[in-house]
Amino acid sequence: MLSFIFLSKRVNMNLEKLKDVETEFLLQYPSGFQDAKFFPTMKKFDPSKLETFTKENLKKENFSNPNLVVDAFFKIIQKSALVSLFDKLKFRDMKDSLTSYEKDMLSIELFELIHGNQKNGFEGLVEFLAQYSLAKWTIISVVLYYNNRQKEYFVKPTTTKNVIKYFEIKDLIYKPTPSFEFYDSYKKVLNEMKKNVDKSLHPDNAAFTGFLRIGMED
């Protein structure tokens, strides 16, 4: 009989599958992401430098200069290994076309997302980026993740859909258009899943979803 853990009053998932994935991963990498065999992979993906850049350039006092903020947002997208080249090029074209007023508006939404009302900022950023066909999970979640790697998550569509299906997460429906409601619910589910696996499997949140992806593929 399958074992289930209730993550909230409405959401549950298959705990047995999660524990099986954990066991298989730790058999191959006993020290989790600190395992010597994993070092080459981790070197290719070192988010610490971009985290430092994000925190420094998107701190509160910098938002008095919208040009600086928009440039920083652009550089985060360009430097991230998590964003596709196609989206990087589209983002560059958008940035080059923005008026001073539009940069002000984008800066305001980013401030809300990071320092203010996250829900309002999230929804405002989706609305703004939709004008340029850039309202994508990767674009919006990547800046959240780099600003707080322990609290926020990078949402990769394929991985997210597979996590919901493989671990039988109930009442959580993925949609291509980003929404704060989904992000908030998905984050709560992932946070609960983290509590049920070894700490070596989540040095940060992208590593944790990476562990889930690898486990599902294996």
PDB file of C-alpha atoms in Angstrom:
ATOM      1  CA  MET A   1       0.000   0.000   0.000  1.00  0.00           C
ATOM      2  CA  LEU A   2       1.303   3.441  -0.895  1.00  0.00           C
ATOM      3  CA  SER A   3       2.306   5.758   1.910  1.00  0.00           C
ATOM      4  CA  PHE A   4       1.135   9.361   1.791  1.00  0.00           C
ATOM      5  CA  ILE A   5       2.022  12.481   3.728  1.00  0.00           C
ATOM      6  CA  PHE A   6      -0.434  15.337   3.935  1.00  0.00           C
ATOM      7  CA  LEU A   7       1.287  18.632   3.231  1.00  0.00           C
ATOM      8  CA  SER A   8      -1.757  20.755   3.962  1.00  0.00           C
ATOM      9  CA  LYS A   9      -5.493  20.370   4.229  1.00  0.00           C
ATOM     10  CA  ARG A  10      -5.744  20.174   0.437  1.00  0.00           C
ATOM     11  CA  VAL A  11      -2.443  18.862  -0.866  1.00  0.00           C
ATOM     12  CA  ASN A  12      -0.829  15.451  -0.457  1.00  0.00           C
ATOM     13  CA  MET A  13       1.909  13.522  -2.217  1.00  0.00           C
ATOM     14  CA  ASN A  14       3.456  10.089  -2.425  1.00  0.00           C
ATOM     15  CA  LEU A  15       6.007   9.957   0.380  1.00  0.00           C
ATOM     16  CA  GLU A  16       7.075   6.432  -0.503  1.00  0.00           C
ATOM     17  CA  LYS A  17       8.328   7.565  -3.898  1.00  0.00           C
ATOM     18  CA  LEU A  18      10.198  10.481  -2.343  1.00  0.00           C
ATOM     19  CA  LYS A  19      11.972   8.192   0.121  1.00  0.00           C
ATOM     20  CA  ASP A  20      12.824   5.727  -2.685  1.00  0.00           C
ATOM     21  CA  VAL A  21      14.367   8.547  -4.738  1.00  0.00           C
ATOM     22  CA  GLU A  22      16.322   9.704  -1.680  1.00  0.00           C
ATOM     23  CA  THR A  23      17.648   6.195  -1.020  1.00  0.00           C
ATOM     24  CA  GLU A  24      18.764   5.679  -4.627  1.00  0.00           C
ATOM     25  CA  PHE A  25      20.477   9.070  -4.797  1.00  0.00           C
ATOM     26  CA  LEU A  26      22.356   8.573  -1.527  1.00  0.00           C
ATOM     27  CA  LEU A  27      23.489   5.111  -2.598  1.00  0.00           C
ATOM     28  CA  GLN A  28      25.232   6.739  -5.547  1.00  0.00           C
ATOM     29  CA  TYR A  29      26.251   9.935  -3.725  1.00  0.00           C
ATOM     30  CA  PRO A  30      26.461   9.117   0.019  1.00  0.00           C
ATOM     31  CA  SER A  31      27.339  12.707   0.954  1.00  0.00           C
ATOM     32  CA  GLY A  32      24.627  14.213  -1.248  1.00  0.00           C
ATOM     33  CA  PHE A  33      25.755  17.273  -3.163  1.00  0.00           C
ATOM     34  CA  GLN A  34      28.996  17.318  -1.171  1.00  0.00           C
ATOM     35  CA  ASP A  35      30.015  13.960  -2.614  1.00  0.00           C
ATOM     36  CA  ALA A  36      33.348  14.046  -4.439  1.00  0.00           C
ATOM     37  CA  LYS A  37      31.807  12.375  -7.485  1.00  0.00           C
ATOM     38  CA  PHE A  38      29.413  15.293  -7.793  1.00  0.00           C
ATOM     39  CA  PHE A  39      32.121  18.015  -7.698  1.00  0.00           C
ATOM     40  CA  PRO A  40      32.478  18.384 -11.500  1.00  0.00           C
ATOM     41  CA  THR A  41      28.740  18.976 -11.827  1.00  0.00           C
ATOM     42  CA  MET A  42      28.628  21.471  -8.976  1.00  0.00           C
ATOM     43  CA  LYS A  43      31.545  23.445 -10.400  1.00  0.00           C
ATOM     44  CA  LYS A  44      29.568  24.039 -13.585  1.00  0.00           C
ATOM     45  CA  PHE A  45      26.685  25.389 -11.548  1.00  0.00           C
ATOM     46  CA  ASP A  46      27.952  27.696  -8.839  1.00  0.00           C
ATOM     47  CA  PRO A  47      25.188  30.172  -7.998  1.00  0.00           C
ATOM     48  CA  SER A  48      27.036  31.941  -5.179  1.00  0.00           C
ATOM     49  CA  LYS A  49      28.611  34.659  -7.345  1.00  0.00           C
ATOM     50  CA  LEU A  50      25.317  35.537  -9.007  1.00  0.00           C
ATOM     51  CA  GLU A  51      23.602  35.481  -5.624  1.00  0.00           C
ATOM     52  CA  THR A  52      26.112  38.056  -4.352  1.00  0.00           C
ATOM     53  CA  PHE A  53      25.609  40.159  -7.472  1.00  0.00           C
ATOM     54  CA  THR A  54      21.805  40.024  -7.138  1.00  0.00           C
ATOM     55  CA  LYS A  55      21.739  40.962  -3.451  1.00  0.00           C
ATOM     56  CA  GLU A  56      24.173  43.819  -3.978  1.00  0.00           C
ATOM     57  CA  ASN A  57      22.553  45.294  -7.095  1.00  0.00           C
ATOM     58  CA  LEU A  58      18.916  44.826  -6.089  1.00  0.00           C
ATOM     59  CA  LYS A  59      19.193  46.143  -2.545  1.00  0.00           C
ATOM     60  CA  LYS A  60      16.573  48.668  -1.486  1.00  0.00           C
ATOM     61  CA  GLU A  61      18.629  51.835  -1.888  1.00  0.00           C
ATOM     62  CA  ASN A  62      19.405  51.063  -5.535  1.00  0.00           C
ATOM     63  CA  PHE A  63      15.761  51.315  -6.528  1.00  0.00           C
ATOM     64  CA  SER A  64      16.019  55.094  -6.540  1.00  0.00           C
ATOM     65  CA  ASN A  65      17.829  54.543  -9.854  1.00  0.00           C
ATOM     66  CA  PRO A  66      15.548  52.544 -12.215  1.00  0.00           C
ATOM     67  CA  ASN A  67      18.227  52.367 -14.911  1.00  0.00           C
ATOM     68  CA  LEU A  68      20.597  50.652 -12.499  1.00  0.00           C
ATOM     69  CA  VAL A  69      17.908  48.190 -11.404  1.00  0.00           C
ATOM     70  CA  VAL A  70      16.845  47.274 -14.933  1.00  0.00           C
ATOM     71  CA  ASP A  71      20.473  46.825 -15.970  1.00  0.00           C
ATOM     72  CA  ALA A  72      21.029  44.532 -12.988  1.00  0.00           C
ATOM     73  CA  PHE A  73      17.918  42.499 -13.846  1.00  0.00           C
ATOM     74  CA  PHE A  74      19.216  42.160 -17.408  1.00  0.00           C
ATOM     75  CA  LYS A  75      22.655  41.007 -16.216  1.00  0.00           C
ATOM     76  CA  ILE A  76      21.123  38.424 -13.872  1.00  0.00           C
ATOM     77  CA  ILE A  77      19.199  36.943 -16.792  1.00  0.00           C
ATOM     78  CA  GLN A  78      22.250  37.027 -19.076  1.00  0.00           C
ATOM     79  CA  LYS A  79      24.632  35.475 -16.537  1.00  0.00           C
ATOM     80  CA  SER A  80      22.309  32.727 -15.345  1.00  0.00           C
ATOM     81  CA  ALA A  81      22.887  29.198 -16.608  1.00  0.00           C
ATOM     82  CA  LEU A  82      19.228  28.503 -15.799  1.00  0.00           C
ATOM     83  CA  VAL A  83      17.775  30.739 -18.541  1.00  0.00           C
ATOM     84  CA  SER A  84      17.751  29.675 -22.192  1.00  0.00           C
ATOM     85  CA  LEU A  85      19.748  31.558 -24.815  1.00  0.00           C
ATOM     86  CA  PHE A  86      16.523  32.266 -26.716  1.00  0.00           C
ATOM     87  CA  ASP A  87      14.978  34.017 -23.719  1.00  0.00           C
ATOM     88  CA  LYS A  88      18.203  35.906 -23.047  1.00  0.00           C
ATOM     89  CA  LEU A  89      18.123  37.319 -26.573  1.00  0.00           C
ATOM     90  CA  LYS A  90      14.451  38.253 -26.275  1.00  0.00           C
ATOM     91  CA  PHE A  91      15.103  39.903 -22.936  1.00  0.00           C
ATOM     92  CA  ARG A  92      17.965  41.917 -24.435  1.00  0.00           C
ATOM     93  CA  ASP A  93      15.678  43.147 -27.211  1.00  0.00           C
ATOM     94  CA  MET A  94      13.036  44.131 -24.659  1.00  0.00           C
ATOM     95  CA  LYS A  95      15.543  46.032 -22.530  1.00  0.00           C
ATOM     96  CA  ASP A  96      16.849  47.964 -25.527  1.00  0.00           C
ATOM     97  CA  SER A  97      13.320  49.071 -26.427  1.00  0.00           C
ATOM     98  CA  LEU A  98      12.233  50.321 -22.986  1.00  0.00           C
ATOM     99  CA  THR A  99      11.454  53.990 -22.441  1.00  0.00           C
ATOM    100  CA  SER A 100      12.385  55.749 -19.197  1.00  0.00           C
ATOM    101  CA  TYR A 101       8.774  55.442 -18.031  1.00  0.00           C
ATOM    102  CA  GLU A 102       8.720  51.695 -18.758  1.00  0.00           C
ATOM    103  CA  LYS A 103      11.974  51.227 -16.839  1.00  0.00           C
ATOM    104  CA  ASP A 104      10.361  53.008 -13.895  1.00  0.00           C
ATOM    105  CA  MET A 105       7.388  50.637 -14.051  1.00  0.00           C
ATOM    106  CA  LEU A 106       9.590  47.558 -14.292  1.00  0.00           C
ATOM    107  CA  SER A 107      11.680  48.783 -11.376  1.00  0.00           C
ATOM    108  CA  ILE A 108       8.560  49.260  -9.254  1.00  0.00           C
ATOM    109  CA  GLU A 109       7.397  45.687  -9.905  1.00  0.00           C
ATOM    110  CA  LEU A 110      10.833  44.301  -9.073  1.00  0.00           C
ATOM    111  CA  PHE A 111      10.902  46.288  -5.825  1.00  0.00           C
ATOM    112  CA  GLU A 112       7.541  44.824  -4.793  1.00  0.00           C
ATOM    113  CA  LEU A 113       8.652  41.319  -5.744  1.00  0.00           C
ATOM    114  CA  ILE A 114      11.842  41.454  -3.694  1.00  0.00           C
ATOM    115  CA  HIS A 115      11.281  44.029  -0.946  1.00  0.00           C
ATOM    116  CA  GLY A 116       7.553  44.701  -0.783  1.00  0.00           C
ATOM    117  CA  ASN A 117       4.350  42.739  -1.363  1.00  0.00           C
ATOM    118  CA  GLN A 118       5.598  39.654  -3.198  1.00  0.00           C
ATOM    119  CA  LYS A 119       2.168  38.772  -4.583  1.00  0.00           C
ATOM    120  CA  ASN A 120       1.658  42.244  -6.069  1.00  0.00           C
ATOM    121  CA  GLY A 121       5.184  42.304  -7.465  1.00  0.00           C
ATOM    122  CA  PHE A 122       4.835  38.841  -8.962  1.00  0.00           C
ATOM    123  CA  GLU A 123       1.553  39.637 -10.672  1.00  0.00           C
ATOM    124  CA  GLY A 124       2.774  43.058 -11.791  1.00  0.00           C
ATOM    125  CA  LEU A 125       5.924  41.571 -13.297  1.00  0.00           C
ATOM    126  CA  VAL A 126       3.896  38.951 -15.157  1.00  0.00           C
ATOM    127  CA  GLU A 127       1.663  41.666 -16.592  1.00  0.00           C
ATOM    128  CA  PHE A 128       4.632  43.812 -17.606  1.00  0.00           C
ATOM    129  CA  LEU A 129       6.639  41.020 -19.227  1.00  0.00           C
ATOM    130  CA  ALA A 130       3.590  39.619 -21.020  1.00  0.00           C
ATOM    131  CA  GLN A 131       3.743  42.618 -23.353  1.00  0.00           C
ATOM    132  CA  TYR A 132       7.029  41.211 -24.678  1.00  0.00           C
ATOM    133  CA  SER A 133       6.096  37.503 -24.546  1.00  0.00           C
ATOM    134  CA  LEU A 134       8.520  37.122 -21.642  1.00  0.00           C
ATOM    135  CA  ALA A 135       6.087  36.308 -18.844  1.00  0.00           C
ATOM    136  CA  LYS A 136       7.784  32.972 -18.223  1.00  0.00           C
ATOM    137  CA  TRP A 137       8.423  30.952 -15.109  1.00  0.00           C
ATOM    138  CA  THR A 138      12.166  30.919 -15.710  1.00  0.00           C
ATOM    139  CA  ILE A 139      12.456  34.703 -16.059  1.00  0.00           C
ATOM    140  CA  ILE A 140      10.386  35.559 -13.006  1.00  0.00           C
ATOM    141  CA  SER A 141      11.545  32.815 -10.647  1.00  0.00           C
ATOM    142  CA  VAL A 142      15.266  33.133 -11.435  1.00  0.00           C
ATOM    143  CA  VAL A 143      15.551  36.588  -9.853  1.00  0.00           C
ATOM    144  CA  LEU A 144      13.662  35.376  -6.779  1.00  0.00           C
ATOM    145  CA  TYR A 145      15.952  32.366  -6.458  1.00  0.00           C
ATOM    146  CA  TYR A 146      19.213  34.283  -6.776  1.00  0.00           C
ATOM    147  CA  ASN A 147      18.036  36.855  -4.246  1.00  0.00           C
ATOM    148  CA  ASN A 148      17.275  34.150  -1.671  1.00  0.00           C
ATOM    149  CA  ARG A 149      18.508  30.671  -2.575  1.00  0.00           C
ATOM    150  CA  GLN A 150      17.331  29.115   0.691  1.00  0.00           C
ATOM    151  CA  LYS A 151      13.788  30.462   0.607  1.00  0.00           C
ATOM    152  CA  GLU A 152      12.782  30.914  -3.042  1.00  0.00           C
ATOM    153  CA  TYR A 153      12.698  28.426  -5.911  1.00  0.00           C
ATOM    154  CA  PHE A 154      13.673  28.424  -9.553  1.00  0.00           C
ATOM    155  CA  VAL A 155      10.704  26.997 -11.452  1.00  0.00           C
ATOM    156  CA  LYS A 156      11.661  24.998 -14.521  1.00  0.00           C
ATOM    157  CA  PRO A 157       8.455  24.022 -16.379  1.00  0.00           C
ATOM    158  CA  THR A 158       9.437  20.475 -17.385  1.00  0.00           C
ATOM    159  CA  THR A 159      10.792  19.586 -13.957  1.00  0.00           C
ATOM    160  CA  THR A 160       7.788  21.138 -12.227  1.00  0.00           C
ATOM    161  CA  LYS A 161       5.267  19.192 -14.317  1.00  0.00           C
ATOM    162  CA  ASN A 162       7.195  15.966 -13.729  1.00  0.00           C
ATOM    163  CA  VAL A 163       7.416  16.555  -9.960  1.00  0.00           C
ATOM    164  CA  ILE A 164       3.639  17.041  -9.741  1.00  0.00           C
ATOM    165  CA  LYS A 165       2.971  13.906 -11.776  1.00  0.00           C
ATOM    166  CA  TYR A 166       5.663  11.595 -10.389  1.00  0.00           C
ATOM    167  CA  PHE A 167       5.068  12.366  -6.705  1.00  0.00           C
ATOM    168  CA  GLU A 168       1.302  12.449  -7.213  1.00  0.00           C
ATOM    169  CA  ILE A 169       0.847  15.908  -5.758  1.00  0.00           C
ATOM    170  CA  LYS A 170      -2.859  16.562  -5.497  1.00  0.00           C
ATOM    171  CA  ASP A 171      -4.752  19.784  -6.198  1.00  0.00           C
ATOM    172  CA  LEU A 172      -1.757  21.490  -7.808  1.00  0.00           C
ATOM    173  CA  ILE A 173      -2.200  22.232 -11.502  1.00  0.00           C
ATOM    174  CA  TYR A 174       0.689  23.655 -13.493  1.00  0.00           C
ATOM    175  CA  LYS A 175      -0.066  26.296 -16.121  1.00  0.00           C
ATOM    176  CA  PRO A 176       2.423  27.902 -18.558  1.00  0.00           C
ATOM    177  CA  THR A 177       1.483  31.432 -17.501  1.00  0.00           C
ATOM    178  CA  PRO A 178       3.108  32.170 -14.134  1.00  0.00           C
ATOM    179  CA  SER A 179       0.800  32.880 -11.216  1.00  0.00           C
ATOM    180  CA  PHE A 180       1.600  33.754  -7.639  1.00  0.00           C
ATOM    181  CA  GLU A 181      -1.045  31.318  -6.360  1.00  0.00           C
ATOM    182  CA  PHE A 182       0.690  28.380  -8.001  1.00  0.00           C
ATOM    183  CA  TYR A 183       4.167  29.541  -6.989  1.00  0.00           C
ATOM    184  CA  ASP A 184       3.150  29.983  -3.364  1.00  0.00           C
ATOM    185  CA  SER A 185       1.429  26.573  -3.226  1.00  0.00           C
ATOM    186  CA  TYR A 186       4.289  24.800  -5.015  1.00  0.00           C
ATOM    187  CA  LYS A 187       6.820  26.402  -2.681  1.00  0.00           C
ATOM    188  CA  LYS A 188       4.930  25.104   0.355  1.00  0.00           C
ATOM    189  CA  VAL A 189       4.883  21.595  -1.110  1.00  0.00           C
ATOM    190  CA  LEU A 190       8.612  21.654  -1.857  1.00  0.00           C
ATOM    191  CA  ASN A 191       9.391  23.014   1.608  1.00  0.00           C
ATOM    192  CA  GLU A 192       7.492  20.113   3.146  1.00  0.00           C
ATOM    193  CA  MET A 193       9.250  17.621   0.885  1.00  0.00           C
ATOM    194  CA  LYS A 194      12.629  19.009   2.006  1.00  0.00           C
ATOM    195  CA  LYS A 195      11.732  18.222   5.608  1.00  0.00           C
ATOM    196  CA  ASN A 196      11.434  14.552   4.689  1.00  0.00           C
ATOM    197  CA  VAL A 197      14.862  14.046   3.094  1.00  0.00           C
ATOM    198  CA  ASP A 198      18.482  14.292   4.229  1.00  0.00           C
ATOM    199  CA  LYS A 199      19.857  17.836   4.565  1.00  0.00           C
ATOM    200  CA  SER A 200      22.715  17.020   2.181  1.00  0.00           C
ATOM    201  CA  LEU A 201      20.134  16.964  -0.616  1.00  0.00           C
ATOM    202  CA  HIS A 202      19.185  20.622  -0.292  1.00  0.00           C
ATOM    203  CA  PRO A 203      22.219  22.890   0.171  1.00  0.00           C
ATOM    204  CA  ASP A 204      19.984  25.344  -1.642  1.00  0.00           C
ATOM    205  CA  ASN A 205      16.610  25.165  -3.359  1.00  0.00           C
ATOM    206  CA  ALA A 206      17.825  24.720  -6.934  1.00  0.00           C
ATOM    207  CA  ALA A 207      19.941  21.804  -5.751  1.00  0.00           C
ATOM    208  CA  PHE A 208      16.869  20.257  -4.136  1.00  0.00           C
ATOM    209  CA  THR A 209      14.736  20.442  -7.273  1.00  0.00           C
ATOM    210  CA  GLY A 210      17.802  19.175  -9.167  1.00  0.00           C
ATOM    211  CA  PHE A 211      17.873  16.168  -6.836  1.00  0.00           C
ATOM    212  CA  LEU A 212      14.200  15.532  -7.581  1.00  0.00           C
ATOM    213  CA  ARG A 213      14.834  15.779 -11.329  1.00  0.00           C
ATOM    214  CA  ILE A 214      17.778  13.362 -11.206  1.00  0.00           C
ATOM    215  CA  GLY A 215      15.829  10.971  -9.010  1.00  0.00           C
ATOM    216  CA  MET A 216      12.842  10.916 -11.343  1.00  0.00           C
ATOM    217  CA  GLU A 217      15.078  10.326 -14.384  1.00  0.00           C
ATOM    218  CA  ASP A 218      16.855   7.434 -12.700  1.00  0.00           C
TER     219      ASP A 218
END
